[in-house]
CSV table of C-alpha atoms and ligand atoms in Angstrom, one decimal:
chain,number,residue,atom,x,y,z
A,308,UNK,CA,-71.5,67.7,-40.6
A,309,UNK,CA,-68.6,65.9,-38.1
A,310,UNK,CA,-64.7,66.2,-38.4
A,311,UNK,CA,-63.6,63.2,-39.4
A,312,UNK,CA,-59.9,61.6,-40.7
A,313,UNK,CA,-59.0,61.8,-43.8
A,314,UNK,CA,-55.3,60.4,-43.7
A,315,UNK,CA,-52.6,59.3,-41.7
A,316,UNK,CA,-49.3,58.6,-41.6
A,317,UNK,CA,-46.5,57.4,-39.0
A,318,UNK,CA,-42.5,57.2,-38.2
A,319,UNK,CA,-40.9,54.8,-36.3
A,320,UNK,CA,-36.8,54.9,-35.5
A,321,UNK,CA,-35.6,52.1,-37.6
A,322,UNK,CA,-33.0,51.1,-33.9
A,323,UNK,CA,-34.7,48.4,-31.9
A,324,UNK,CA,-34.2,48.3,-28.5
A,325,UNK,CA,-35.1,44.8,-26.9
A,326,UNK,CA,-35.0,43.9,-23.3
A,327,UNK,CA,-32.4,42.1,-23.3
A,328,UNK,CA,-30.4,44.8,-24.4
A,329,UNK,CA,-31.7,46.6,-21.2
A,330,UNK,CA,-30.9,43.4,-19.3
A,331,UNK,CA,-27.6,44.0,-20.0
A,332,UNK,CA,-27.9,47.9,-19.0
A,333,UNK,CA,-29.8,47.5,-15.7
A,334,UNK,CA,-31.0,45.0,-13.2
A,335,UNK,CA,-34.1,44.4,-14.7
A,336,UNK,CA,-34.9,41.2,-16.9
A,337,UNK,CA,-37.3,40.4,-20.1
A,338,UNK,CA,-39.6,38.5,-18.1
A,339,UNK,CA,-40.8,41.2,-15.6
A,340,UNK,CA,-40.9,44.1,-18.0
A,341,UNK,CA,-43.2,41.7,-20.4
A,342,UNK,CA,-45.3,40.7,-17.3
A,343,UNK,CA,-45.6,44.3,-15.6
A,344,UNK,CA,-46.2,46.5,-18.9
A,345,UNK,CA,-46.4,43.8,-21.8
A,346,UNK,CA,-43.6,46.0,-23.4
A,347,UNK,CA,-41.1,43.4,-26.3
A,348,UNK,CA,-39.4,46.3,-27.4
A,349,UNK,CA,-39.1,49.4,-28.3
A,350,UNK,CA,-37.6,52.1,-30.8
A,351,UNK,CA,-35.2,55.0,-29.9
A,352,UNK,CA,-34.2,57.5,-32.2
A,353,UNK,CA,-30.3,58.3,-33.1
A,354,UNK,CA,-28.6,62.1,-32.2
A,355,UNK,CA,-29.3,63.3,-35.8
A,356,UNK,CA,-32.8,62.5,-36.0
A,357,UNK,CA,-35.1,65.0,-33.5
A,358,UNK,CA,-38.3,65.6,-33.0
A,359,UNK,CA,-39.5,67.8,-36.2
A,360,UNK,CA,-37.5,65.1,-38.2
A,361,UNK,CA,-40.0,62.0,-37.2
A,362,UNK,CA,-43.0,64.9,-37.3
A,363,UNK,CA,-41.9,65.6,-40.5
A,364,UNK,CA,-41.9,61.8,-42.2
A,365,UNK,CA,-45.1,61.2,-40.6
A,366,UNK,CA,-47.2,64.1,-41.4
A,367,UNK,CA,-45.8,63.8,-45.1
A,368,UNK,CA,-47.6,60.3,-45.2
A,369,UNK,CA,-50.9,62.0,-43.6
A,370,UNK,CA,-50.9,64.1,-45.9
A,371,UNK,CA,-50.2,62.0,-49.2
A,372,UNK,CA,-52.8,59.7,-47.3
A,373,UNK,CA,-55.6,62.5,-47.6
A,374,UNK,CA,-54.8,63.4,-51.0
A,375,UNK,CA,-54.2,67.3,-49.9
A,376,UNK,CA,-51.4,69.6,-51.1
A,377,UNK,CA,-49.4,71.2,-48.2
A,378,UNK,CA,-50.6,74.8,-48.9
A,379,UNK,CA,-54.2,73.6,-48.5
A,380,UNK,CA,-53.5,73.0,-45.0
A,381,UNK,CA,-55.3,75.8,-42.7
A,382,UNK,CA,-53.3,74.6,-39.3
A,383,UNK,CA,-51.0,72.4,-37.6
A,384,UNK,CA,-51.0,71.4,-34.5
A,385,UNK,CA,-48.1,68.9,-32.8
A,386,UNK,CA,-48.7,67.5,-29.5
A,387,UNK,CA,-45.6,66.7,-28.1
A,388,UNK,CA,-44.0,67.3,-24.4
A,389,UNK,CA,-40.1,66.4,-26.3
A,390,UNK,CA,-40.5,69.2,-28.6
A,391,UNK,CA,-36.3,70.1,-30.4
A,392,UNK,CA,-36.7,73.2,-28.0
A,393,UNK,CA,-38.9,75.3,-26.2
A,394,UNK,CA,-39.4,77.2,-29.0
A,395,UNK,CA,-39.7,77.8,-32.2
A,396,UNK,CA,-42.1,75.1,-31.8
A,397,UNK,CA,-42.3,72.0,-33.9
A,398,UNK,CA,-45.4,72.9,-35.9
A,399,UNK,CA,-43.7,76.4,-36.9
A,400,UNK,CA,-40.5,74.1,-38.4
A,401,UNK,CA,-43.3,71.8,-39.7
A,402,UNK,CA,-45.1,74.6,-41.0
A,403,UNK,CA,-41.5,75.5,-43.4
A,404,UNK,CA,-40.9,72.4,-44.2
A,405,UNK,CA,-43.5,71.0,-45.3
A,406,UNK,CA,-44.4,74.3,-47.4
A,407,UNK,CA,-47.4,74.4,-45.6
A,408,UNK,CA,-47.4,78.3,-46.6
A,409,UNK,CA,-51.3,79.1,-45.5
A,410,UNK,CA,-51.0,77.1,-42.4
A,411,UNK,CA,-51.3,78.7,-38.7
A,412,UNK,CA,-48.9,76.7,-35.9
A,413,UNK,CA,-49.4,75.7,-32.4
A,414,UNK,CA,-47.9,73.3,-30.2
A,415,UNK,CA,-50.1,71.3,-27.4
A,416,UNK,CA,-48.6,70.3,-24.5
A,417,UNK,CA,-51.0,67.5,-22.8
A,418,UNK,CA,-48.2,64.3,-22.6
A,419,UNK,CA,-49.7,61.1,-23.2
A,420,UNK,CA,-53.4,62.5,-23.8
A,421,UNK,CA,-51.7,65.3,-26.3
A,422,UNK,CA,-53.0,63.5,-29.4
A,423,UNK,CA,-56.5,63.8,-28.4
A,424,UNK,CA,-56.2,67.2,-27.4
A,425,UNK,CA,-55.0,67.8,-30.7
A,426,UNK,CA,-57.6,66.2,-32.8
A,427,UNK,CA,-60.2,67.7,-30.7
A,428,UNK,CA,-58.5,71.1,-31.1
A,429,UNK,CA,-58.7,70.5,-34.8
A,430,UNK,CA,-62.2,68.9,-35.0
A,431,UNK,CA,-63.9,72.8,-33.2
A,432,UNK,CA,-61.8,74.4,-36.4
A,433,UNK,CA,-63.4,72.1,-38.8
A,434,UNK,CA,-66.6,72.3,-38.0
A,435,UNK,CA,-66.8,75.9,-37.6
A,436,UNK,CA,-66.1,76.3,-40.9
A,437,UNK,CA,-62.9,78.1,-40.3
A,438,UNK,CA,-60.0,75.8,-41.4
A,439,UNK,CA,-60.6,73.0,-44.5
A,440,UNK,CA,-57.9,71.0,-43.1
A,441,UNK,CA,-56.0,70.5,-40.2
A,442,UNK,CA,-52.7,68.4,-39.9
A,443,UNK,CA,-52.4,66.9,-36.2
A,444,UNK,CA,-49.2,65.5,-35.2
A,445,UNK,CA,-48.2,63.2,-32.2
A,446,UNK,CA,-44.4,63.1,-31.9
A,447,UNK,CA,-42.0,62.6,-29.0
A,448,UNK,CA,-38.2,61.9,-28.5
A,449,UNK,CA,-38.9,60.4,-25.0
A,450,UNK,CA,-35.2,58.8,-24.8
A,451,UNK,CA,-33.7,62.2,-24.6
A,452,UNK,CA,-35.8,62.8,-20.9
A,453,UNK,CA,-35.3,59.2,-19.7
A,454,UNK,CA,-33.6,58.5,-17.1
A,455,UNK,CA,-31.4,55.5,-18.4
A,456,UNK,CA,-30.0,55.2,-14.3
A,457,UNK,CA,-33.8,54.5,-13.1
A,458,UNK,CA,-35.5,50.9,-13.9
A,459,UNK,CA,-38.7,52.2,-13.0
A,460,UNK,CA,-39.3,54.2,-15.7
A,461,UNK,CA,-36.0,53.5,-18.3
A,462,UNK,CA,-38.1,50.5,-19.8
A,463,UNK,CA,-41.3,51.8,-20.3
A,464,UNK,CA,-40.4,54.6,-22.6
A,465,UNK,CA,-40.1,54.4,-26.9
A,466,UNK,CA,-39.9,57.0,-29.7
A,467,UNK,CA,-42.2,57.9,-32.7
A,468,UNK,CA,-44.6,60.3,-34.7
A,469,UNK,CA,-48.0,59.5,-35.8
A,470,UNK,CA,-50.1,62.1,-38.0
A,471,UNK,CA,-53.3,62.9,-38.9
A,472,UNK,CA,-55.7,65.0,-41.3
A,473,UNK,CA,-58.6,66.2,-39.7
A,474,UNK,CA,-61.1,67.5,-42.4
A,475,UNK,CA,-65.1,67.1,-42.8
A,476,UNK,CA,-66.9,63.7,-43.7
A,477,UNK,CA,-70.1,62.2,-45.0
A,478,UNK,CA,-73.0,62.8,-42.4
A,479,UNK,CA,-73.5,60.5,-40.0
A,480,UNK,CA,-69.3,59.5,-40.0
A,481,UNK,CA,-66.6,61.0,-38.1
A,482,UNK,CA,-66.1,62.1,-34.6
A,483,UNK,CA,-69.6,61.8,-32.8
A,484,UNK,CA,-68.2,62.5,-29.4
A,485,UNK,CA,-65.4,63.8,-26.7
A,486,UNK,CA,-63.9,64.3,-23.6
A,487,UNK,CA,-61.5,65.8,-22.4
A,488,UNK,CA,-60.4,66.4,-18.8
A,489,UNK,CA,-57.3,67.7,-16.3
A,490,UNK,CA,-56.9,67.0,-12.8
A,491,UNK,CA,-53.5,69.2,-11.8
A,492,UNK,CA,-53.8,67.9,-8.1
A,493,UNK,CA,-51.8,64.8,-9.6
A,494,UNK,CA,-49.1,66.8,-11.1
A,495,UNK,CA,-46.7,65.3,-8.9
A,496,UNK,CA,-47.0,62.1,-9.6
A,497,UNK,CA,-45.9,61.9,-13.4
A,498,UNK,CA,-43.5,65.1,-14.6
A,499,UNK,CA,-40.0,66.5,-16.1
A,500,UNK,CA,-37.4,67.8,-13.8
A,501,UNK,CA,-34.5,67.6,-16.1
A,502,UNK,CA,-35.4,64.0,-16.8
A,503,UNK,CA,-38.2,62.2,-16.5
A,504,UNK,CA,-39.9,61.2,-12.9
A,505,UNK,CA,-43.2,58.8,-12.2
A,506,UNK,CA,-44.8,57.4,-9.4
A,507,UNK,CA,-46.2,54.3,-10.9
A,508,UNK,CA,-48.3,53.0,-8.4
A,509,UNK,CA,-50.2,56.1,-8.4
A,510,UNK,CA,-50.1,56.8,-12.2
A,511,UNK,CA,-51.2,53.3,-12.5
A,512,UNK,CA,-54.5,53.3,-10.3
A,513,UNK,CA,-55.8,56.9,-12.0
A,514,UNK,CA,-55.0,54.9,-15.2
A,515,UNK,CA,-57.2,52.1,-14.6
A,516,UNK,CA,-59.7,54.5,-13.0
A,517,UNK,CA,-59.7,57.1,-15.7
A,518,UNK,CA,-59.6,54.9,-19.0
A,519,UNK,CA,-62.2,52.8,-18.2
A,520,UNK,CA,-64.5,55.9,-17.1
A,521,UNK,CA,-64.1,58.1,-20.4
A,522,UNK,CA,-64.4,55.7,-22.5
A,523,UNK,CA,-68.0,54.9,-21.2
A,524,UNK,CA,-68.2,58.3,-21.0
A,525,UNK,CA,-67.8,59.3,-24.9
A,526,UNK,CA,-70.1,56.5,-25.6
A,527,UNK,CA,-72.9,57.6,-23.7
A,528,UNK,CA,-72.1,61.0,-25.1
A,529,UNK,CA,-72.6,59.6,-29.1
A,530,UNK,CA,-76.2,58.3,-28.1
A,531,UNK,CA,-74.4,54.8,-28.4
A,532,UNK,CA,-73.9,51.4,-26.0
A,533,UNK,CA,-70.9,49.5,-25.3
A,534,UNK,CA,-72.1,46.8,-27.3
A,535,UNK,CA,-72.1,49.2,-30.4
A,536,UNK,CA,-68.2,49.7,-30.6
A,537,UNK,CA,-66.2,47.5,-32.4
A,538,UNK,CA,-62.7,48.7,-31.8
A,539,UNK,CA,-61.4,50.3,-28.9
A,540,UNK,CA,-57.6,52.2,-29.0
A,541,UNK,CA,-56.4,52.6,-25.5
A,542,UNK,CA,-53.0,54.8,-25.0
A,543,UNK,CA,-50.6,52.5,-25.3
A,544,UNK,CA,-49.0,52.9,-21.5
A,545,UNK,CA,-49.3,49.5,-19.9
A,546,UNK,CA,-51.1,46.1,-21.2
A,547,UNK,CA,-52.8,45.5,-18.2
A,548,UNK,CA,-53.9,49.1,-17.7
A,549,UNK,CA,-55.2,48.7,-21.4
A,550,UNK,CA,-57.0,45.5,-20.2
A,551,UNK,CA,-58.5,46.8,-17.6
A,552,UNK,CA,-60.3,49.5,-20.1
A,553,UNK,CA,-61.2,46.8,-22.6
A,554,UNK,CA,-62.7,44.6,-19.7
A,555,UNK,CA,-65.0,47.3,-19.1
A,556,UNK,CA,-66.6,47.8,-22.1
A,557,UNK,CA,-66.5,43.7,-22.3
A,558,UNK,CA,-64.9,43.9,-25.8
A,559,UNK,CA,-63.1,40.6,-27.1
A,560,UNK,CA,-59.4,41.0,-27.5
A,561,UNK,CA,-59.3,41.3,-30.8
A,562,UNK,CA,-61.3,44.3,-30.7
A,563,UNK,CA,-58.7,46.4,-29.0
A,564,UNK,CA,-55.5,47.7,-30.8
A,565,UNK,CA,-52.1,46.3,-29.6
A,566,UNK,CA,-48.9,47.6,-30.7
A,567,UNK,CA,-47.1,48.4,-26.8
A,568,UNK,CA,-45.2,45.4,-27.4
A,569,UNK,CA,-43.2,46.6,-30.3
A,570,UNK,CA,-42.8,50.6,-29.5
A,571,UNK,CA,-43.4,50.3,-25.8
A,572,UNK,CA,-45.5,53.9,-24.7
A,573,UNK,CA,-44.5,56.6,-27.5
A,574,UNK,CA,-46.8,59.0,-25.5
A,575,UNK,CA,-48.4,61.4,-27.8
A,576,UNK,CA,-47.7,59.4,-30.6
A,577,UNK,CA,-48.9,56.4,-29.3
A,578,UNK,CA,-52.5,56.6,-30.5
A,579,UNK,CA,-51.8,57.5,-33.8
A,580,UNK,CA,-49.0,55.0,-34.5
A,581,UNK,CA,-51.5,52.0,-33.3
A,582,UNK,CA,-54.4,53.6,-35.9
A,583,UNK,CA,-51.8,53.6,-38.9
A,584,UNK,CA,-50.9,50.1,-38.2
A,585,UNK,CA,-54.6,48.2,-37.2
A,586,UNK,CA,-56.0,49.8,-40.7
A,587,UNK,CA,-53.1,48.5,-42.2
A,588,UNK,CA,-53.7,44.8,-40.5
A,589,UNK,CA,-57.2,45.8,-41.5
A,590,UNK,CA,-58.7,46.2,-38.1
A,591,UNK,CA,-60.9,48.9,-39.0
A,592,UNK,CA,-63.7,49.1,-41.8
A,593,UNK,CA,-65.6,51.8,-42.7
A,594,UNK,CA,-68.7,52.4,-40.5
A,595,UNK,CA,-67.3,51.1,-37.5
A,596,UNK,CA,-67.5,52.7,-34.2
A,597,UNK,CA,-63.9,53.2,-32.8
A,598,UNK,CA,-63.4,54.4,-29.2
A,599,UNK,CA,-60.0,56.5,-29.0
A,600,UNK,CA,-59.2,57.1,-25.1
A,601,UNK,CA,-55.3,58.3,-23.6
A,602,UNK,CA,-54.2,59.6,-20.7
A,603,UNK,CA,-51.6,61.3,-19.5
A,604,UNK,CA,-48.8,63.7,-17.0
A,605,UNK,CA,-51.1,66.1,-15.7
A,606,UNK,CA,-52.8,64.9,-14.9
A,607,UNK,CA,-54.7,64.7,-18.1
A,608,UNK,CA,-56.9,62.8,-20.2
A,609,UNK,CA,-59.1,62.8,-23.5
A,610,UNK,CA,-61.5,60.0,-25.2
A,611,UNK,CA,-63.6,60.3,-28.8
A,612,UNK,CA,-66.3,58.2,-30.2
A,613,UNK,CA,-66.2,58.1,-33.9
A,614,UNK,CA,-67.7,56.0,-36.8
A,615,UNK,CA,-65.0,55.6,-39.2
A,616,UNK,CA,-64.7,56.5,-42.5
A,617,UNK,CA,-64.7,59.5,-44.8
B,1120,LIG,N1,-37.2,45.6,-13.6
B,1120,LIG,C1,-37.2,44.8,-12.5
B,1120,LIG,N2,-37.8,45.1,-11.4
B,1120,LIG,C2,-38.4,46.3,-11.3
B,1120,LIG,C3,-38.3,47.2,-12.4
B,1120,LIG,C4,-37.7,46.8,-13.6
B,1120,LIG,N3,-37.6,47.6,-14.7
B,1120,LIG,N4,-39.0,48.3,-12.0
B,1120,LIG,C5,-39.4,48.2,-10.8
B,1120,LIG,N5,-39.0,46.9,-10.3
B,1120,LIG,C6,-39.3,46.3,-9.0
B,1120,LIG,C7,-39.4,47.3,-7.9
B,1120,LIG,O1,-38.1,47.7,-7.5
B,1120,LIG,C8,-40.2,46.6,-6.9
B,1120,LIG,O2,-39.3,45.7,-6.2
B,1120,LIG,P1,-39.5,45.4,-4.6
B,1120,LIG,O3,-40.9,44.8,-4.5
B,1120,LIG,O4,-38.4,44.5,-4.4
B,1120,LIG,O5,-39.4,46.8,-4.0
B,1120,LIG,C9,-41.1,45.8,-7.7
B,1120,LIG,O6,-40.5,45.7,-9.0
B,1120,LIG,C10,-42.5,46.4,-7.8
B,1120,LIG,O7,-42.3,47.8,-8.2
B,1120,LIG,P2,-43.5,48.7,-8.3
B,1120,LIG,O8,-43.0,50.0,-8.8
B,1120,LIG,O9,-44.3,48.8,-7.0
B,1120,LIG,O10,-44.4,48.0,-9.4
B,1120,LIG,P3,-45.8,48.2,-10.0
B,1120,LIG,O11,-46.7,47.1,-9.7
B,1120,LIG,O12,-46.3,49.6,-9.6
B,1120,LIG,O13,-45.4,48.2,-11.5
B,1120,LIG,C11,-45.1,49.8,-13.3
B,1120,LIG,C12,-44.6,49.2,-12.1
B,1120,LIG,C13,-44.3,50.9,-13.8
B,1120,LIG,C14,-45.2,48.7,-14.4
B,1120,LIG,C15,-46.6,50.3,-13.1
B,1120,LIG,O14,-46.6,51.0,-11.9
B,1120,LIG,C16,-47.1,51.1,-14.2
B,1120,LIG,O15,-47.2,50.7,-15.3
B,1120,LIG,N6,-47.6,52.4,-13.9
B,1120,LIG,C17,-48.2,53.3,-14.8
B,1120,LIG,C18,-47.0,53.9,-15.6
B,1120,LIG,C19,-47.5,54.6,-16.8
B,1120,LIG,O16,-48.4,54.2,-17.5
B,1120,LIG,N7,-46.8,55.7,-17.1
B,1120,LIG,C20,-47.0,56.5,-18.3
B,1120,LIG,C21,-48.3,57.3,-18.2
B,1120,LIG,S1,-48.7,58.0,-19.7
């Protein structure tokens, strides 16, 4: 029997931020963030709404998704490096407000490749028998660490949530492999210090390496060949980094999911925000093998193989 998804849900900031607004912010222009990061727009979040708020709106629609009460929920786990503050964490303030009363709480802190540590997390739960359900959440408020003075980074960054119930499947669907990996020698290169700091260059090139790599990796791991996946959803960081991993695996594509040029890279959340909109665009039909691969500040990284469905 394999963990599989059961529901999911998302929330997206209903305030737009185009390029040109940032044109008329910083010396930057529409045409070179579209050609560097294949970035549109993006959405940011106003003072009132935090953190647990978008958690919150997206884990409800997980969870209505799944067809679960609240109180059947055994654990939640947000991944999020923008938590409202360092503690209590979000999944404890998710844990009241949902009235998720049977629910243990825990916070994961693995940036861009949080999500996957999540569902992971949740999936060794599951399958041990010890938890029925668990809700994973992806969530950030990146604005509120963004450098709005910096160009480098200012553009790249959006907010969201994206949620998930993790629960067992039919044999033979659900998540077939993993990975999951850290190399802390890269630290420096992508991290908070007040606000947020990146060498690009650097990020970019482990990126490119790292994506590609797992990917192959959790394939091989499922007993399965590229040719047998039919979607593939990168973190959505930068489109040619995201290329670069589709390239490998020599899918067409339509077979990879898309969505960094409306919420630019939502980090944690980016993952699951893509999922809830591809199976709404019907991208994904049962039985399919979907690859799942992000990466993140770390340095840190995480991939799945799974065949959909319940
Ligand atoms: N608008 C216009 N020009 C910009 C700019 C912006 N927003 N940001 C940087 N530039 C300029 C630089 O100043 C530089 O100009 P110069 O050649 O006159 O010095 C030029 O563009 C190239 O900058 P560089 O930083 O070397 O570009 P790059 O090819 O590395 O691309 C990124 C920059 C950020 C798009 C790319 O490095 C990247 O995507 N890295 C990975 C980032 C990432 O995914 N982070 C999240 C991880 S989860």
């Amino acid at each position: 029997m394999n963990a599989g998804l059961l529901g999911v849900g998302k929330y997206v900031p209903s305030h737009i931020l185009t390029n040109q607004d940032l044109e008329n912010r910083m010396d930057t222009s529409d045409e070179w963030i579209r050609t560097m990061t294949g970035i549109e727009e993006r959405r940011i979040a106003d003072e009132e709404t935090d953190t647990s708020h978008m958690a919150h709106d997206a884990a409800v629609e997980a969870i209505k998704d799944a067809g679960i009460k609240p109180e059947e929920i055994g654990l939640i786990i947000v991944a999020t490096v923008t938590p409202d503050r360092p503690f209590p964490s979000v999944s404890s303030m998710l844990q009241y407000q949902l009235g998720a009363v049977n629910a243990a709480a825990m916070d994961v802190s693995a940036a861009c490749a949080g999500f996957m540590y999540g569902i992971v997390t949740a999936k060794q739960f599951v399958e041990s028998g010890t938890y029925d359900y668990v809700l994973v959440v992806g969530v950030e408020k990146l604005s509120k660490i963004t450098d709005w003075e910096d160009r480098n980074t200012a553009v790249l960054f959006g907010d969201g949530a994206g949620a998930t119930v993790v629960g067992k499947v039919s044999e033979g669907r659900g998540i077939l492999s993993f990975e999951l990996g850290a190399d802390g020698s890269g630290g420096k290169h992508l991290y908070q210090d007040d606000k947020l700091k990146m060498n690009g260059r650097e990020v970019f090139k482990f990126a490119v390496r790292q994506m590609g790599q797992t990917a192959l990796n959790v394939i091989e791991k499922a007993g399965l060949a590229k040719e047998d996946v039919d979607y593939l959803i990168p973190h959505q960081a930068n489109i040619r980094i995201m290329e670069a991993s589709r390239e490998r695996l020599g899918l067409p594509v339509e077979k990879m999911s898309k969505t960094i040029h409306k919420y630019g890279n939502t980090s944690s959340a980016s993952i699951p925000i893509s999922l809830v909109d591809d199976l709404a665009d019907g991208k994904i039909k049962d039985d399919d093998i979907v690859v799942f691969v992000g990466f993140g500040g770390g340095l840190v990284w995480g991939g799945l193989c799974m065949r959909w469905g319940k």
